[in-house]
Short mmCIF file of C-alpha atoms in Angstrom, two decimals:
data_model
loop_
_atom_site.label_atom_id
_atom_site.label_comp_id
_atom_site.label_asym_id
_atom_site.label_seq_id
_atom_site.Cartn_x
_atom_site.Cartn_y
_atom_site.Cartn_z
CA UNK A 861 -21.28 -6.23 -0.35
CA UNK A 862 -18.07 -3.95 0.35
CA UNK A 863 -16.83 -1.90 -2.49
CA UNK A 864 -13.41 -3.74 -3.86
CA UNK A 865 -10.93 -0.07 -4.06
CA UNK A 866 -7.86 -0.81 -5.66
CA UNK A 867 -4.51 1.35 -5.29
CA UNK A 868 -1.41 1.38 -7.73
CA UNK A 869 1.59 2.81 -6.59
CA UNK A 870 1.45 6.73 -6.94
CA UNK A 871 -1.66 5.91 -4.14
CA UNK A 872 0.36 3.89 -2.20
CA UNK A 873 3.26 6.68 -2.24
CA UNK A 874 0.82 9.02 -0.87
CA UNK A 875 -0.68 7.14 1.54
CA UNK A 876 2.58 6.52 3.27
CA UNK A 877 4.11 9.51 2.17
CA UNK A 878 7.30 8.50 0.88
CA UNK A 879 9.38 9.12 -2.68
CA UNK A 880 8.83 6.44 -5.93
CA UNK A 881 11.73 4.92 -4.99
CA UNK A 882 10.96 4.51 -1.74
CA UNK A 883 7.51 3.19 -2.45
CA UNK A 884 9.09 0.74 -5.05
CA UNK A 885 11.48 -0.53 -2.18
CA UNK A 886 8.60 -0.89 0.22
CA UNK A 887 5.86 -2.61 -2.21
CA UNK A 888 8.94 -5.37 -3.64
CA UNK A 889 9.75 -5.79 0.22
CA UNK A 890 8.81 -9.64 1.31
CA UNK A 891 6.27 -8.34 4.07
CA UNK A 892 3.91 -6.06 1.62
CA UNK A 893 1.12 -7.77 0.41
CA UNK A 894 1.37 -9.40 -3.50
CA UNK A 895 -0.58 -7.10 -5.97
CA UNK A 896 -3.97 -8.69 -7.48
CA UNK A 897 -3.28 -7.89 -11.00
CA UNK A 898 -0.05 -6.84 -12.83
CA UNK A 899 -1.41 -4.33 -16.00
CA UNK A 900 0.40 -2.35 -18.91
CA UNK A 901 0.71 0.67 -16.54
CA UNK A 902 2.02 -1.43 -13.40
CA UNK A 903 1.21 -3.45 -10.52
CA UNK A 904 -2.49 -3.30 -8.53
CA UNK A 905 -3.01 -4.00 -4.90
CA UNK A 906 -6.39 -4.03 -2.60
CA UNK A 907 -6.38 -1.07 -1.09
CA UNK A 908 -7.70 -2.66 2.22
CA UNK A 909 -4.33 -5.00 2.05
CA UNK A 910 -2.36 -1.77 1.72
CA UNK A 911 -4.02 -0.21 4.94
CA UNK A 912 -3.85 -3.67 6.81
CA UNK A 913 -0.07 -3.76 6.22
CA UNK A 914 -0.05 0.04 7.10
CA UNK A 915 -1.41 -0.42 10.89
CA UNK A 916 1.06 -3.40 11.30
CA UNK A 917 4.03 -2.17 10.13
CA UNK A 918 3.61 2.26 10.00
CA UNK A 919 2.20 2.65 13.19
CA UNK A 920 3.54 6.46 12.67
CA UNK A 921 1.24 6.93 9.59
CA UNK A 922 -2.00 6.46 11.82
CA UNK A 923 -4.64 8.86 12.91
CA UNK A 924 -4.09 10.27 16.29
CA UNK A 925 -7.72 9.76 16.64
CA UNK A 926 -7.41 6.23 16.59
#
């Protein structure tokens, strides 16, 4: 069974390297996948739903080695 890793939005900032604000505009943009839980301290997504919507829309954030 694959391990369920779950981001929240400083994670998602780094991973696309990008300010707060710019990683609130991206994550409340209509293409970004929904989060999987709203809690007290904000908004949870699937990490693999974050890198899946990295490779189709960042193609500039991805490995050279790829």
């Amino acid at each position: 069974m694959e391990e369920l890793r779950l981001v929240a939005s400083q994670e998602i900032q780094e991973m696309l390297g990008v300010s707060r604000t710019r990683a609130y505009q991206i994550t409340n943009s209509k293409s970004f996948p929904d989060p999987v839980a709203v809690l007290s301290v904000g908004r949870i997504w699937r990490a693999a739903d974050v890198e899946r919507w990295i490779k189709e829309h960042r193609r500039d954030l991805q490995d050279s080695e790829e």
